[in-house]
PDB file of C-alpha atoms in Angstrom:
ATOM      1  CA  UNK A 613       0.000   0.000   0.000  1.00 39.00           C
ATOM      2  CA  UNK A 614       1.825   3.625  -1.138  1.00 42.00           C
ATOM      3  CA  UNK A 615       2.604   5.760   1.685  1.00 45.00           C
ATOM      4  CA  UNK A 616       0.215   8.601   2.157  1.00 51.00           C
ATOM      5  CA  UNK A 617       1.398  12.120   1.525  1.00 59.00           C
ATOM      6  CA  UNK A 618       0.497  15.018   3.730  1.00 68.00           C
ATOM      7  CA  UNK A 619      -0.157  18.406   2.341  1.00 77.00           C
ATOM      8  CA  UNK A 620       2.974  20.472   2.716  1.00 81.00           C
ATOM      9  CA  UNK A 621       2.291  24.081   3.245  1.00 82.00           C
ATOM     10  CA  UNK A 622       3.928  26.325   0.360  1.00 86.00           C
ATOM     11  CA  UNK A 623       4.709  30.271   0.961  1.00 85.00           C
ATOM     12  CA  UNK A 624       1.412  32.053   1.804  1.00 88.00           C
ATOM     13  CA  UNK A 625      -0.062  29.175   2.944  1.00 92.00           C
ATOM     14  CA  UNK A 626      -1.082  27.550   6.396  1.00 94.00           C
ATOM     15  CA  UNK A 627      -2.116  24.765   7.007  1.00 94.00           C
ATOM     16  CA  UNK A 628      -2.901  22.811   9.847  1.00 94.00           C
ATOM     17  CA  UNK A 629      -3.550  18.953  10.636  1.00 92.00           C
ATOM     18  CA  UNK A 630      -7.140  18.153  12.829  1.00 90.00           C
ATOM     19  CA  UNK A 631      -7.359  14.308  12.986  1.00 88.00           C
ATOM     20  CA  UNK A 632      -7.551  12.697   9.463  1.00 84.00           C
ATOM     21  CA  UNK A 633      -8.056  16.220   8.063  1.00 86.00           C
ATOM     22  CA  UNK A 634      -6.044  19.259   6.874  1.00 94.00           C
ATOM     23  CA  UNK A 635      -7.535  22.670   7.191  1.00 95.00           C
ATOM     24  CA  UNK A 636      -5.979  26.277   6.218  1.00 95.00           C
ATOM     25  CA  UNK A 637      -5.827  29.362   4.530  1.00 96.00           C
ATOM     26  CA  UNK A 638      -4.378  29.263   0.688  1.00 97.00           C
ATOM     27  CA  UNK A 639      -3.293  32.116  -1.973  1.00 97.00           C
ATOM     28  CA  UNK A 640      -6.652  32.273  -3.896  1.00 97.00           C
ATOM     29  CA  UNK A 641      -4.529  31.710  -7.086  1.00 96.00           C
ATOM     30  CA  UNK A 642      -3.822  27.980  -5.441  1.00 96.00           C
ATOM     31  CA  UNK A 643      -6.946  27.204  -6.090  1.00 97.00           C
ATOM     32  CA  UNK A 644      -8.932  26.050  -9.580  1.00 96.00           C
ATOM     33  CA  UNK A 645     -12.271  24.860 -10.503  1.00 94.00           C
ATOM     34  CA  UNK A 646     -11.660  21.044 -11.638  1.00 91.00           C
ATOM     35  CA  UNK A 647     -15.332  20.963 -12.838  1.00 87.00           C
ATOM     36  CA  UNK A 648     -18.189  23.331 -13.792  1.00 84.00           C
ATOM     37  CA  UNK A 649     -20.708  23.468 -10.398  1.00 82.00           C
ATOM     38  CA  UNK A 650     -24.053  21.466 -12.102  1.00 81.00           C
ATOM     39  CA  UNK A 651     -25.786  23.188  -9.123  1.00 84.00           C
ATOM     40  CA  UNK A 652     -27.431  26.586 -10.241  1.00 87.00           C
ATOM     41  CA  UNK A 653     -28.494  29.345  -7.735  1.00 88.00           C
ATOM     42  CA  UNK A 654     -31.519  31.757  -8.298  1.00 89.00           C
ATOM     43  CA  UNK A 655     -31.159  35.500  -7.672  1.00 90.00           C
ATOM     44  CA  UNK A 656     -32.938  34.948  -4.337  1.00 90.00           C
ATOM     45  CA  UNK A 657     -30.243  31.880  -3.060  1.00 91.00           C
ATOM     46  CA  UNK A 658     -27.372  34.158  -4.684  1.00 92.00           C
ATOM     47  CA  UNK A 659     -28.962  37.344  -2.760  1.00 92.00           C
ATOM     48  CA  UNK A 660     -29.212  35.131   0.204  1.00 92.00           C
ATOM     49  CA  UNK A 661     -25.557  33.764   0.154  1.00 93.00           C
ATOM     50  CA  UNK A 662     -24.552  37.687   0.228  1.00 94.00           C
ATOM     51  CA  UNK A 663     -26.668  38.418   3.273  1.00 93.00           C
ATOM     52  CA  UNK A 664     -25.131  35.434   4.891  1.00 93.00           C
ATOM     53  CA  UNK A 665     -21.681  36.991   4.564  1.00 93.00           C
ATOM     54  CA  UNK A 666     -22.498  40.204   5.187  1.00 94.00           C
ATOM     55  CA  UNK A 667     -23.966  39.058   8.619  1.00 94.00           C
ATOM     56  CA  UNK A 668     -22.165  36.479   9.837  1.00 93.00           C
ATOM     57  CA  UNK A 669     -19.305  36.622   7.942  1.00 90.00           C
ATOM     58  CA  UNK A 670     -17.322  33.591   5.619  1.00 88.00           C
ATOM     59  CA  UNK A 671     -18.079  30.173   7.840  1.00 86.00           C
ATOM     60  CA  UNK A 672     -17.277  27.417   6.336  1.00 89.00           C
ATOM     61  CA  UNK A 673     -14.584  26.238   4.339  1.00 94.00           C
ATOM     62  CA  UNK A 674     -13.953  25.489   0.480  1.00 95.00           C
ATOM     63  CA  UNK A 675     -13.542  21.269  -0.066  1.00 96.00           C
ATOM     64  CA  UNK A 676     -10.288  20.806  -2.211  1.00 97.00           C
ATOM     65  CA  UNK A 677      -8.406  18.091  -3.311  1.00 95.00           C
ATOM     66  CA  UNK A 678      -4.763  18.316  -3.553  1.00 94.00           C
ATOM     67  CA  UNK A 679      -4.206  18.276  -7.497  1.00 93.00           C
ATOM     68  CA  UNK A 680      -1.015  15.870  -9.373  1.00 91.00           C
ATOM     69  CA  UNK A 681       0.747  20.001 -10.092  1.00 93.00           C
ATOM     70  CA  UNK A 682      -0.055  20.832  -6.673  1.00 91.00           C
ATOM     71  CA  UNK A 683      -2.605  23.261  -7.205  1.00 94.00           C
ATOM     72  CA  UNK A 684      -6.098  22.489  -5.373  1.00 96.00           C
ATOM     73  CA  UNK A 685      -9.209  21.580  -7.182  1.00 96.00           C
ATOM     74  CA  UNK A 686     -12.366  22.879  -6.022  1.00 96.00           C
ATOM     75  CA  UNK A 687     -14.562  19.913  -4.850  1.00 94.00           C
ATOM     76  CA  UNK A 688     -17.284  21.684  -2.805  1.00 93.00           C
ATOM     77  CA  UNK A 689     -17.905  25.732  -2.228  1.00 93.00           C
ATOM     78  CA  UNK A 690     -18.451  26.742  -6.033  1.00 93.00           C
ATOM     79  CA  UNK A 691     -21.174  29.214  -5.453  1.00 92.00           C
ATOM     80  CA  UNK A 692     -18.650  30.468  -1.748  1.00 93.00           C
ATOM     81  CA  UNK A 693     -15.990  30.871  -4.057  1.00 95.00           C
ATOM     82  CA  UNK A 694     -17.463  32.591  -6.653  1.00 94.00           C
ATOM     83  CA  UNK A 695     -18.604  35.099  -3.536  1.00 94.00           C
ATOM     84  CA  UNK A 696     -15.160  35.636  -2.040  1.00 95.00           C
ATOM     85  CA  UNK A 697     -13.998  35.944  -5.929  1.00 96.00           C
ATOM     86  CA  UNK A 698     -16.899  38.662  -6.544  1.00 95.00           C
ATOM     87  CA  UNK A 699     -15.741  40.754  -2.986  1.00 95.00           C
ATOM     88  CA  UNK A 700     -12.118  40.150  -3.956  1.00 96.00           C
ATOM     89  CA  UNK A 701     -10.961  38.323  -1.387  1.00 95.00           C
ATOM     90  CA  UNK A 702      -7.283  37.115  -1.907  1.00 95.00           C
ATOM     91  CA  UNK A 703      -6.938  34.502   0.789  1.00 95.00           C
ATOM     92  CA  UNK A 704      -9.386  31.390   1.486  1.00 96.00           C
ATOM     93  CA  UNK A 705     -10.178  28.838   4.036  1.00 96.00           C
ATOM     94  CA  UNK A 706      -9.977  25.232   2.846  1.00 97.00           C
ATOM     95  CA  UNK A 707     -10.611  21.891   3.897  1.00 96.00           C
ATOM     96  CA  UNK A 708      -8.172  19.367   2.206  1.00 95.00           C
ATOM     97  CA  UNK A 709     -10.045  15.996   1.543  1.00 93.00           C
ATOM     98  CA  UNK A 710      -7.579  13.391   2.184  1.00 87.00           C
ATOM     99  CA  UNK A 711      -6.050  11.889  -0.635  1.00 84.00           C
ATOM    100  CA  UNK A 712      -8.394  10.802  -2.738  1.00 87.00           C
ATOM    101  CA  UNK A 713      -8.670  10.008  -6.618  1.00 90.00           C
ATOM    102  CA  UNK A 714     -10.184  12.710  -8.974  1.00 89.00           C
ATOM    103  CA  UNK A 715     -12.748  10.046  -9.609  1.00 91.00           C
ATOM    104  CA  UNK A 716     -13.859   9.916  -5.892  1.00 91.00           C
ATOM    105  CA  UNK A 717     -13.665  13.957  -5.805  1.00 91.00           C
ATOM    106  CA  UNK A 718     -16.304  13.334  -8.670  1.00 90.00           C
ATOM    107  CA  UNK A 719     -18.254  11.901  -6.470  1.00 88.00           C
ATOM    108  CA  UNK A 720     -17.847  13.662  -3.334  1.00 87.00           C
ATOM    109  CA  UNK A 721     -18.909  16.894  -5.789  1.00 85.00           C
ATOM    110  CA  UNK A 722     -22.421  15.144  -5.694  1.00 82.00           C
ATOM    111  CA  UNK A 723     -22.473  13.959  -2.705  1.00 84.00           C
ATOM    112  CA  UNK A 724     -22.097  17.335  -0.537  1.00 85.00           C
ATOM    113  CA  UNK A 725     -24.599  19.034  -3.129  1.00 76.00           C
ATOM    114  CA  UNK A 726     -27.459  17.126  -1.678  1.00 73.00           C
ATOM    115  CA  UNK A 727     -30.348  19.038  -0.753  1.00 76.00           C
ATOM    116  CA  UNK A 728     -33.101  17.953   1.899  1.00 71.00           C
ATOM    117  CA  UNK A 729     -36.145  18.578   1.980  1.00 78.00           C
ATOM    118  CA  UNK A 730     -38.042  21.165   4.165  1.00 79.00           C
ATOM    119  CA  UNK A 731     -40.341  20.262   7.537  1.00 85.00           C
ATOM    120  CA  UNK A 732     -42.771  22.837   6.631  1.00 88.00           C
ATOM    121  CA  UNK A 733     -43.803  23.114  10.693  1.00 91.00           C
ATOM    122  CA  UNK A 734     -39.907  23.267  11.879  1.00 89.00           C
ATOM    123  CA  UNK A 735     -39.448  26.225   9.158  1.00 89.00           C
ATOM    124  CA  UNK A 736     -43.248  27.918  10.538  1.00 91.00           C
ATOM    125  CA  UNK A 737     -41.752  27.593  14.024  1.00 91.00           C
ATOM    126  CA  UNK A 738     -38.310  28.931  13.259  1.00 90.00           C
ATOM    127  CA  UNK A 739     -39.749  31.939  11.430  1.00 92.00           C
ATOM    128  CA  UNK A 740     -42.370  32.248  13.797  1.00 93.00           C
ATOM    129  CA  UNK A 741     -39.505  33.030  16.376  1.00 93.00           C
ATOM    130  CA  UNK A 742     -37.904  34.897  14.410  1.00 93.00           C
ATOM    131  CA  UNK A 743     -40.501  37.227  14.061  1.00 94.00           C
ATOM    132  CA  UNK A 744     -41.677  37.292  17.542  1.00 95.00           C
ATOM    133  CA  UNK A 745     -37.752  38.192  18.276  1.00 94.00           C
ATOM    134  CA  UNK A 746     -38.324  41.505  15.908  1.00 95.00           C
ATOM    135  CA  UNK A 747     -36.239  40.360  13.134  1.00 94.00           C
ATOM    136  CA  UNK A 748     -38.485  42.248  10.306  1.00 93.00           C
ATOM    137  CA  UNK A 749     -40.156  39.702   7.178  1.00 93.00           C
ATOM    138  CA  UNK A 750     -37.518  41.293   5.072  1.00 91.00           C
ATOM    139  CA  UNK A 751     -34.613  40.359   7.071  1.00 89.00           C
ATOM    140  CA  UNK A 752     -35.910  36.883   7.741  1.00 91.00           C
ATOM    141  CA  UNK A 753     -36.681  36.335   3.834  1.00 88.00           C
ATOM    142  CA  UNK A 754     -33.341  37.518   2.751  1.00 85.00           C
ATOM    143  CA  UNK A 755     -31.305  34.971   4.876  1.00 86.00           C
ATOM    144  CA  UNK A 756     -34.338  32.060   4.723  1.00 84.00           C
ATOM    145  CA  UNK A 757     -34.140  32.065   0.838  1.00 80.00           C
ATOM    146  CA  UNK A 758     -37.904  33.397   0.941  1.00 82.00           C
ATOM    147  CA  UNK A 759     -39.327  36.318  -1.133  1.00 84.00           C
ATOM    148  CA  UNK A 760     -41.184  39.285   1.534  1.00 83.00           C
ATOM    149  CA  UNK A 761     -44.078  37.832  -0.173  1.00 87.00           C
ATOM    150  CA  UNK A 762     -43.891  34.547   1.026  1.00 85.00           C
ATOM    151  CA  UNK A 763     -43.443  36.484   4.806  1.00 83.00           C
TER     152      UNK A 763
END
């Protein structure tokens, strides 16, 4: 069985090992899209993304894979990316998945992009709260993915 290889971090890079895993902040020119994202967002997801990151800030990392060159090939976070890209952000978070084959980043692309399905009464409640908290209809709808309408 080959020996596996860690990520080594390269100038402007950090990088730190959590269990199996290997987190850090890149150079955003360390990282390319391998694929095309299949996933499409609406105005209203791409409005809500923004409010998300206006708010609360970038939480969650990019999923890479470290490429043959070693560059890092977007796996998960297409739609993040393209966020941090649009607000010019120069240096990103990443998760590293460990090593694993182009074909199995294939399929981890599909596999994170799953979307569930919404309890109708846990989404009442939460907005429910929300309102009774004060949080207008239009600040609810722009982070819930809703139009004002809908609230």
């Amino acid at each position: 069985m080959p020996k596996k290889t860690e990520p080594t971090a390269r100038p402007g890079e950090k990088l730190y090992k959590i269990g199996d895993m290997t987190v850090g902040i890149v150079p955003r020119d360390r990282i390319r899209f391998r694929r095309d994202n299949y996933r499409k967002m609406s105005a209203l997801q791409r409005d809500t993304l923004k409010a998300s990151v206006d708010r609360f800030g970038f939480q969650s990392f990019v999923v890479v894979r470290l490429e043959d060159d070693g560059m890092y090939g977007l796996v998960d976070g297409h739609h993040r990316l393209e966020e941090l890209d649009e607000r010019g952000v120069k240096e990103i978070p990443i998760l590293i998945l460990p090593e694993v084959s182009a074909t199995d980043a294939d399929l981890g692309m599909l596999s994170f992009n799953v979307s569930a399905e919404v309890d109708d009464s846990a989404l009442v409640r939460l907005l429910t709260d929300l309102q009774a908290a004060g949080v207008s209809n239009a600040e609810i709808a722009k982070h819930a993915t809703v139009s004002e309408r809908f609230m």
